[in-house]
């Protein structure tokens, strides 16, 4: 075995939107340690998930397949660990492998992590404080704050690694997932300032399909006491109440992010001290994006930009130009083949994405993807979001709310009238104006539908009835 295969440090948080990272131009916070990865590596501005929800996005990352193939279409489904995953292949090829932190793909038997020499994961969502974890099948309670604990365990594992073999560490944070509980160190952060509200904070959901208006993820109406931690003051106007709730929400969210940033800094320092920086691929991403008051919402699920976009910064000094920015389209389904290529392992035919290594090296194949396919299956569950699929190109986004459970476990069987949305992403980057019924776009719509069905065929998914 060659000893120059790179180590892979895959850092993933849960629900961390790129617009809460300063390297992505955040208006609301600073993330100096995450920024180090971008500064010393590459920032991707068009990295997207294929289904904006926790478990399904993770299943795609592990298996390199879309959710209708890997079986994890909704949060009610579990990962079948007998599938081929990239950690299994790396382990077989001699990598030391570990999975530490948020797993969220089910537990017990075929649902436990596979392909890892060591694993220690939170059960389900896990707790922020004094979390129980499952270490190689055995439960144990850890005292302290979850982001620190996951980092400590990750550093301990890194220290235990043999120096003559490469490692894969999946270092997965629970934060900043709802209900956004900060640690003591950051509890007072932002106390004396107001965080700016997003441009679309006062969205009234007009000029859109009804799905947007029907969603139950509004900051002003749908947050509960657990989210806000204290009762809403009396005597506020409806406008004042919405503003107050946003500040409660976003400050706790950003405090959780600040702890991630500190802890990632500790791990980057460790790599520097141990002389591992040069030969380690470091990635920071999140399983999807999140609405940070955008459209008046929290949560994700929609194919809208804030939820669809994943942060993706990558550092590998041997190959990647420091401080570079890339606007090529990459997807979570592309991660697994990328790691295999770096490890010199053949990519199985069952994988549905492509290695991004040539894109990172500034030499993408001529036919590199310029469109992507998305599907959200959990019709009406949790936040009343309609099931939908769609296609995004660099310029347009076409969404079809087929609004039907299709007997999926974890979806609610109560269909709605299907609707379409079309957005011109250059003219309308916040997706406030559905132009599906504008006759000027009739030809574009025909082309986009052809592309949508082409992508569906390519990934072997099924179109909703054939009469749309
Ligand atoms: Ca998530």
mmCIF file with all atom_site columns, N, CA and C in Angstrom, residues 9-11 98-102 118 120 133 146-161 167-173 263 266-267 270-271:
data_model
loop_
_atom_site.group_PDB
_atom_site.id
_atom_site.type_symbol
_atom_site.label_atom_id
_atom_site.label_alt_id
_atom_site.label_comp_id
_atom_site.label_asym_id
_atom_site.label_entity_id
_atom_site.label_seq_id
_atom_site.pdbx_PDB_ins_code
_atom_site.Cartn_x
_atom_site.Cartn_y
_atom_site.Cartn_z
_atom_site.occupancy
_atom_site.B_iso_or_equiv
_atom_site.pdbx_formal_charge
_atom_site.auth_seq_id
_atom_site.auth_comp_id
_atom_site.auth_asym_id
_atom_site.auth_atom_id
_atom_site.pdbx_PDB_model_num
ATOM 1   N N  . UNK A 1 9   ? -10.533 13.977 6.594  1.00 0.00 ? 9   UNK A N  1
ATOM 2   C CA . UNK A 1 9   ? -11.257 14.460 7.769  1.00 0.00 ? 9   UNK A CA 1
ATOM 3   C C  . UNK A 1 9   ? -12.537 15.115 7.256  1.00 0.00 ? 9   UNK A C  1
ATOM 4   N N  . UNK A 1 10  ? -13.639 14.422 7.460  1.00 0.00 ? 10  UNK A N  1
ATOM 5   C CA . UNK A 1 10  ? -14.931 14.902 6.957  1.00 0.00 ? 10  UNK A CA 1
ATOM 6   C C  . UNK A 1 10  ? -15.701 15.482 8.143  1.00 0.00 ? 10  UNK A C  1
ATOM 7   N N  . UNK A 1 11  ? -15.840 16.798 8.157  1.00 0.00 ? 11  UNK A N  1
ATOM 8   C CA . UNK A 1 11  ? -16.529 17.472 9.264  1.00 0.00 ? 11  UNK A CA 1
ATOM 9   C C  . UNK A 1 11  ? -17.918 17.875 8.776  1.00 0.00 ? 11  UNK A C  1
ATOM 10  N N  . UNK A 1 98  ? -13.217 5.916  11.337 1.00 0.00 ? 98  UNK A N  1
ATOM 11  C CA . UNK A 1 98  ? -14.028 6.184  12.533 1.00 0.00 ? 98  UNK A CA 1
ATOM 12  C C  . UNK A 1 98  ? -15.199 7.097  12.190 1.00 0.00 ? 98  UNK A C  1
ATOM 13  N N  . UNK A 1 99  ? -16.278 6.883  12.926 1.00 0.00 ? 99  UNK A N  1
ATOM 14  C CA . UNK A 1 99  ? -17.497 7.699  12.797 1.00 0.00 ? 99  UNK A CA 1
ATOM 15  C C  . UNK A 1 99  ? -17.866 8.170  14.204 1.00 0.00 ? 99  UNK A C  1
ATOM 16  N N  . UNK A 1 100 ? -17.775 9.497  14.423 1.00 0.00 ? 100 UNK A N  1
ATOM 17  C CA . UNK A 1 100 ? -17.979 10.026 15.774 1.00 0.00 ? 100 UNK A CA 1
ATOM 18  C C  . UNK A 1 100 ? -18.980 11.182 15.738 1.00 0.00 ? 100 UNK A C  1
ATOM 19  N N  . UNK A 1 101 ? -20.053 11.058 16.537 1.00 0.00 ? 101 UNK A N  1
ATOM 20  C CA . UNK A 1 101 ? -21.020 12.149 16.662 1.00 0.00 ? 101 UNK A CA 1
ATOM 21  C C  . UNK A 1 101 ? -22.391 11.781 16.153 1.00 0.00 ? 101 UNK A C  1
ATOM 22  N N  . UNK A 1 102 ? -22.964 12.690 15.373 1.00 0.00 ? 102 UNK A N  1
ATOM 23  C CA . UNK A 1 102 ? -24.344 12.503 14.912 1.00 0.00 ? 102 UNK A CA 1
ATOM 24  C C  . UNK A 1 102 ? -24.395 11.503 13.761 1.00 0.00 ? 102 UNK A C  1
ATOM 25  N N  . UNK A 1 118 ? -13.819 2.171  14.519 1.00 0.00 ? 118 UNK A N  1
ATOM 26  C CA . UNK A 1 118 ? -14.337 2.725  15.772 1.00 0.00 ? 118 UNK A CA 1
ATOM 27  C C  . UNK A 1 118 ? -15.545 3.582  15.447 1.00 0.00 ? 118 UNK A C  1
ATOM 28  N N  . UNK A 1 120 ? -18.738 5.903  17.641 1.00 0.00 ? 120 UNK A N  1
ATOM 29  C CA . UNK A 1 120 ? -19.308 6.380  18.894 1.00 0.00 ? 120 UNK A CA 1
ATOM 30  C C  . UNK A 1 120 ? -20.278 7.486  18.499 1.00 0.00 ? 120 UNK A C  1
ATOM 31  N N  . UNK A 1 133 ? -24.228 8.434  24.534 1.00 0.00 ? 133 UNK A N  1
ATOM 32  C CA . UNK A 1 133 ? -23.716 8.040  23.219 1.00 0.00 ? 133 UNK A CA 1
ATOM 33  C C  . UNK A 1 133 ? -23.624 6.521  23.159 1.00 0.00 ? 133 UNK A C  1
ATOM 34  N N  . UNK A 1 146 ? -22.163 18.788 24.044 1.00 0.00 ? 146 UNK A N  1
ATOM 35  C CA . UNK A 1 146 ? -22.036 17.789 22.983 1.00 0.00 ? 146 UNK A CA 1
ATOM 36  C C  . UNK A 1 146 ? -20.956 18.127 21.946 1.00 0.00 ? 146 UNK A C  1
ATOM 37  N N  . UNK A 1 147 ? -20.830 19.413 21.596 1.00 0.00 ? 147 UNK A N  1
ATOM 38  C CA . UNK A 1 147 ? -19.869 19.782 20.551 1.00 0.00 ? 147 UNK A CA 1
ATOM 39  C C  . UNK A 1 147 ? -18.431 19.580 21.045 1.00 0.00 ? 147 UNK A C  1
ATOM 40  N N  . UNK A 1 148 ? -18.210 19.884 22.327 1.00 0.00 ? 148 UNK A N  1
ATOM 41  C CA . UNK A 1 148 ? -16.887 19.633 22.930 1.00 0.00 ? 148 UNK A CA 1
ATOM 42  C C  . UNK A 1 148 ? -16.614 18.126 23.018 1.00 0.00 ? 148 UNK A C  1
ATOM 43  N N  . UNK A 1 149 ? -17.635 17.381 23.424 1.00 0.00 ? 149 UNK A N  1
ATOM 44  C CA . UNK A 1 149 ? -17.448 15.937 23.622 1.00 0.00 ? 149 UNK A CA 1
ATOM 45  C C  . UNK A 1 149 ? -17.117 15.235 22.305 1.00 0.00 ? 149 UNK A C  1
ATOM 46  N N  . UNK A 1 150 ? -17.873 15.566 21.267 1.00 0.00 ? 150 UNK A N  1
ATOM 47  C CA . UNK A 1 150 ? -17.618 14.942 19.959 1.00 0.00 ? 150 UNK A CA 1
ATOM 48  C C  . UNK A 1 150 ? -16.201 15.288 19.475 1.00 0.00 ? 150 UNK A C  1
ATOM 49  N N  . UNK A 1 151 ? -15.785 16.509 19.768 1.00 0.00 ? 151 UNK A N  1
ATOM 50  C CA . UNK A 1 151 ? -14.427 16.915 19.378 1.00 0.00 ? 151 UNK A CA 1
ATOM 51  C C  . UNK A 1 151 ? -13.373 16.174 20.194 1.00 0.00 ? 151 UNK A C  1
ATOM 52  N N  . UNK A 1 152 ? -13.591 16.086 21.508 1.00 0.00 ? 152 UNK A N  1
ATOM 53  C CA . UNK A 1 152 ? -12.621 15.374 22.353 1.00 0.00 ? 152 UNK A CA 1
ATOM 54  C C  . UNK A 1 152 ? -12.468 13.922 21.899 1.00 0.00 ? 152 UNK A C  1
ATOM 55  N N  . UNK A 1 153 ? -13.598 13.271 21.630 1.00 0.00 ? 153 UNK A N  1
ATOM 56  C CA . UNK A 1 153 ? -13.549 11.870 21.189 1.00 0.00 ? 153 UNK A CA 1
ATOM 57  C C  . UNK A 1 153 ? -12.820 11.758 19.845 1.00 0.00 ? 153 UNK A C  1
ATOM 58  N N  . UNK A 1 154 ? -13.044 12.750 18.986 1.00 0.00 ? 154 UNK A N  1
ATOM 59  C CA . UNK A 1 154 ? -12.399 12.729 17.665 1.00 0.00 ? 154 UNK A CA 1
ATOM 60  C C  . UNK A 1 154 ? -10.889 12.910 17.804 1.00 0.00 ? 154 UNK A C  1
ATOM 61  N N  . UNK A 1 155 ? -10.490 13.834 18.673 1.00 0.00 ? 155 UNK A N  1
ATOM 62  C CA . UNK A 1 155 ? -9.045  14.052 18.892 1.00 0.00 ? 155 UNK A CA 1
ATOM 63  C C  . UNK A 1 155 ? -8.414  12.805 19.519 1.00 0.00 ? 155 UNK A C  1
ATOM 64  N N  . UNK A 1 156 ? -9.119  12.197 20.473 1.00 0.00 ? 156 UNK A N  1
ATOM 65  C CA . UNK A 1 156 ? -8.598  10.964 21.093 1.00 0.00 ? 156 UNK A CA 1
ATOM 66  C C  . UNK A 1 156 ? -8.374  9.884  20.038 1.00 0.00 ? 156 UNK A C  1
ATOM 67  N N  . UNK A 1 157 ? -9.341  9.769  19.143 1.00 0.00 ? 157 UNK A N  1
ATOM 68  C CA . UNK A 1 157 ? -9.200  8.733  18.113 1.00 0.00 ? 157 UNK A CA 1
ATOM 69  C C  . UNK A 1 157 ? -8.034  9.054  17.166 1.00 0.00 ? 157 UNK A C  1
ATOM 70  N N  . UNK A 1 158 ? -7.937  10.320 16.782 1.00 0.00 ? 158 UNK A N  1
ATOM 71  C CA . UNK A 1 158 ? -6.829  10.705 15.894 1.00 0.00 ? 158 UNK A CA 1
ATOM 72  C C  . UNK A 1 158 ? -5.478  10.385 16.537 1.00 0.00 ? 158 UNK A C  1
ATOM 73  N N  . UNK A 1 159 ? -5.381  10.648 17.846 1.00 0.00 ? 159 UNK A N  1
ATOM 74  C CA . UNK A 1 159 ? -4.120  10.375 18.562 1.00 0.00 ? 159 UNK A CA 1
ATOM 75  C C  . UNK A 1 159 ? -3.804  8.882  18.579 1.00 0.00 ? 159 UNK A C  1
ATOM 76  N N  . UNK A 1 160 ? -4.841  8.056  18.519 1.00 0.00 ? 160 UNK A N  1
ATOM 77  C CA . UNK A 1 160 ? -4.638  6.601  18.599 1.00 0.00 ? 160 UNK A CA 1
ATOM 78  C C  . UNK A 1 160 ? -4.282  5.987  17.238 1.00 0.00 ? 160 UNK A C  1
ATOM 79  N N  . UNK A 1 161 ? -4.370  6.788  16.180 1.00 0.00 ? 161 UNK A N  1
ATOM 80  C CA . UNK A 1 161 ? -4.151  6.233  14.839 1.00 0.00 ? 161 UNK A CA 1
ATOM 81  C C  . UNK A 1 161 ? -2.670  5.875  14.612 1.00 0.00 ? 161 UNK A C  1
ATOM 82  N N  . UNK A 1 167 ? -6.050  7.731  7.422  1.00 0.00 ? 167 UNK A N  1
ATOM 83  C CA . UNK A 1 167 ? -7.306  7.618  8.181  1.00 0.00 ? 167 UNK A CA 1
ATOM 84  C C  . UNK A 1 167 ? -8.455  8.315  7.473  1.00 0.00 ? 167 UNK A C  1
ATOM 85  N N  . UNK A 1 168 ? -9.651  7.833  7.802  1.00 0.00 ? 168 UNK A N  1
ATOM 86  C CA . UNK A 1 168 ? -10.905 8.524  7.463  1.00 0.00 ? 168 UNK A CA 1
ATOM 87  C C  . UNK A 1 168 ? -11.606 8.782  8.789  1.00 0.00 ? 168 UNK A C  1
ATOM 88  N N  . UNK A 1 169 ? -11.806 10.052 9.102  1.00 0.00 ? 169 UNK A N  1
ATOM 89  C CA . UNK A 1 169 ? -12.581 10.388 10.298 1.00 0.00 ? 169 UNK A CA 1
ATOM 90  C C  . UNK A 1 169 ? -13.822 11.161 9.879  1.00 0.00 ? 169 UNK A C  1
ATOM 91  N N  . UNK A 1 170 ? -14.983 10.629 10.234 1.00 0.00 ? 170 UNK A N  1
ATOM 92  C CA . UNK A 1 170 ? -16.235 11.351 10.035 1.00 0.00 ? 170 UNK A CA 1
ATOM 93  C C  . UNK A 1 170 ? -16.597 11.950 11.390 1.00 0.00 ? 170 UNK A C  1
ATOM 94  N N  . UNK A 1 171 ? -16.398 13.247 11.464 1.00 0.00 ? 171 UNK A N  1
ATOM 95  C CA . UNK A 1 171 ? -16.518 14.024 12.711 1.00 0.00 ? 171 UNK A CA 1
ATOM 96  C C  . UNK A 1 171 ? -17.788 14.869 12.563 1.00 0.00 ? 171 UNK A C  1
ATOM 97  N N  . UNK A 1 172 ? -18.881 14.330 13.131 1.00 0.00 ? 172 UNK A N  1
ATOM 98  C CA . UNK A 1 172 ? -20.214 14.862 12.828 1.00 0.00 ? 172 UNK A CA 1
ATOM 99  C C  . UNK A 1 172 ? -20.846 15.557 14.030 1.00 0.00 ? 172 UNK A C  1
ATOM 100 N N  . UNK A 1 173 ? -21.065 16.839 13.919 1.00 0.00 ? 173 UNK A N  1
ATOM 101 C CA . UNK A 1 173 ? -21.704 17.573 15.021 1.00 0.00 ? 173 UNK A CA 1
ATOM 102 C C  . UNK A 1 173 ? -23.215 17.460 14.993 1.00 0.00 ? 173 UNK A C  1
ATOM 103 N N  . UNK A 1 263 ? -14.353 24.530 18.142 1.00 0.00 ? 263 UNK A N  1
ATOM 104 C CA . UNK A 1 263 ? -13.911 23.135 18.208 1.00 0.00 ? 263 UNK A CA 1
ATOM 105 C C  . UNK A 1 263 ? -13.238 22.668 16.917 1.00 0.00 ? 263 UNK A C  1
ATOM 106 N N  . UNK A 1 266 ? -9.738  23.694 17.118 1.00 0.00 ? 266 UNK A N  1
ATOM 107 C CA . UNK A 1 266 ? -8.893  22.779 17.920 1.00 0.00 ? 266 UNK A CA 1
ATOM 108 C C  . UNK A 1 266 ? -8.384  21.625 17.051 1.00 0.00 ? 266 UNK A C  1
ATOM 109 N N  . UNK A 1 267 ? -9.252  21.107 16.216 1.00 0.00 ? 267 UNK A N  1
ATOM 110 C CA . UNK A 1 267 ? -8.849  19.960 15.387 1.00 0.00 ? 267 UNK A CA 1
ATOM 111 C C  . UNK A 1 267 ? -7.861  20.400 14.300 1.00 0.00 ? 267 UNK A C  1
ATOM 112 N N  . UNK A 1 270 ? -4.559  20.725 15.838 1.00 0.00 ? 270 UNK A N  1
ATOM 113 C CA . UNK A 1 270 ? -3.957  19.403 16.059 1.00 0.00 ? 270 UNK A CA 1
ATOM 114 C C  . UNK A 1 270 ? -3.267  18.911 14.774 1.00 0.00 ? 270 UNK A C  1
ATOM 115 N N  . UNK A 1 271 ? -3.963  19.058 13.660 1.00 0.00 ? 271 UNK A N  1
ATOM 116 C CA . UNK A 1 271 ? -3.370  18.627 12.382 1.00 0.00 ? 271 UNK A CA 1
ATOM 117 C C  . UNK A 1 271 ? -2.068  19.390 12.122 1.00 0.00 ? 271 UNK A C  1
#
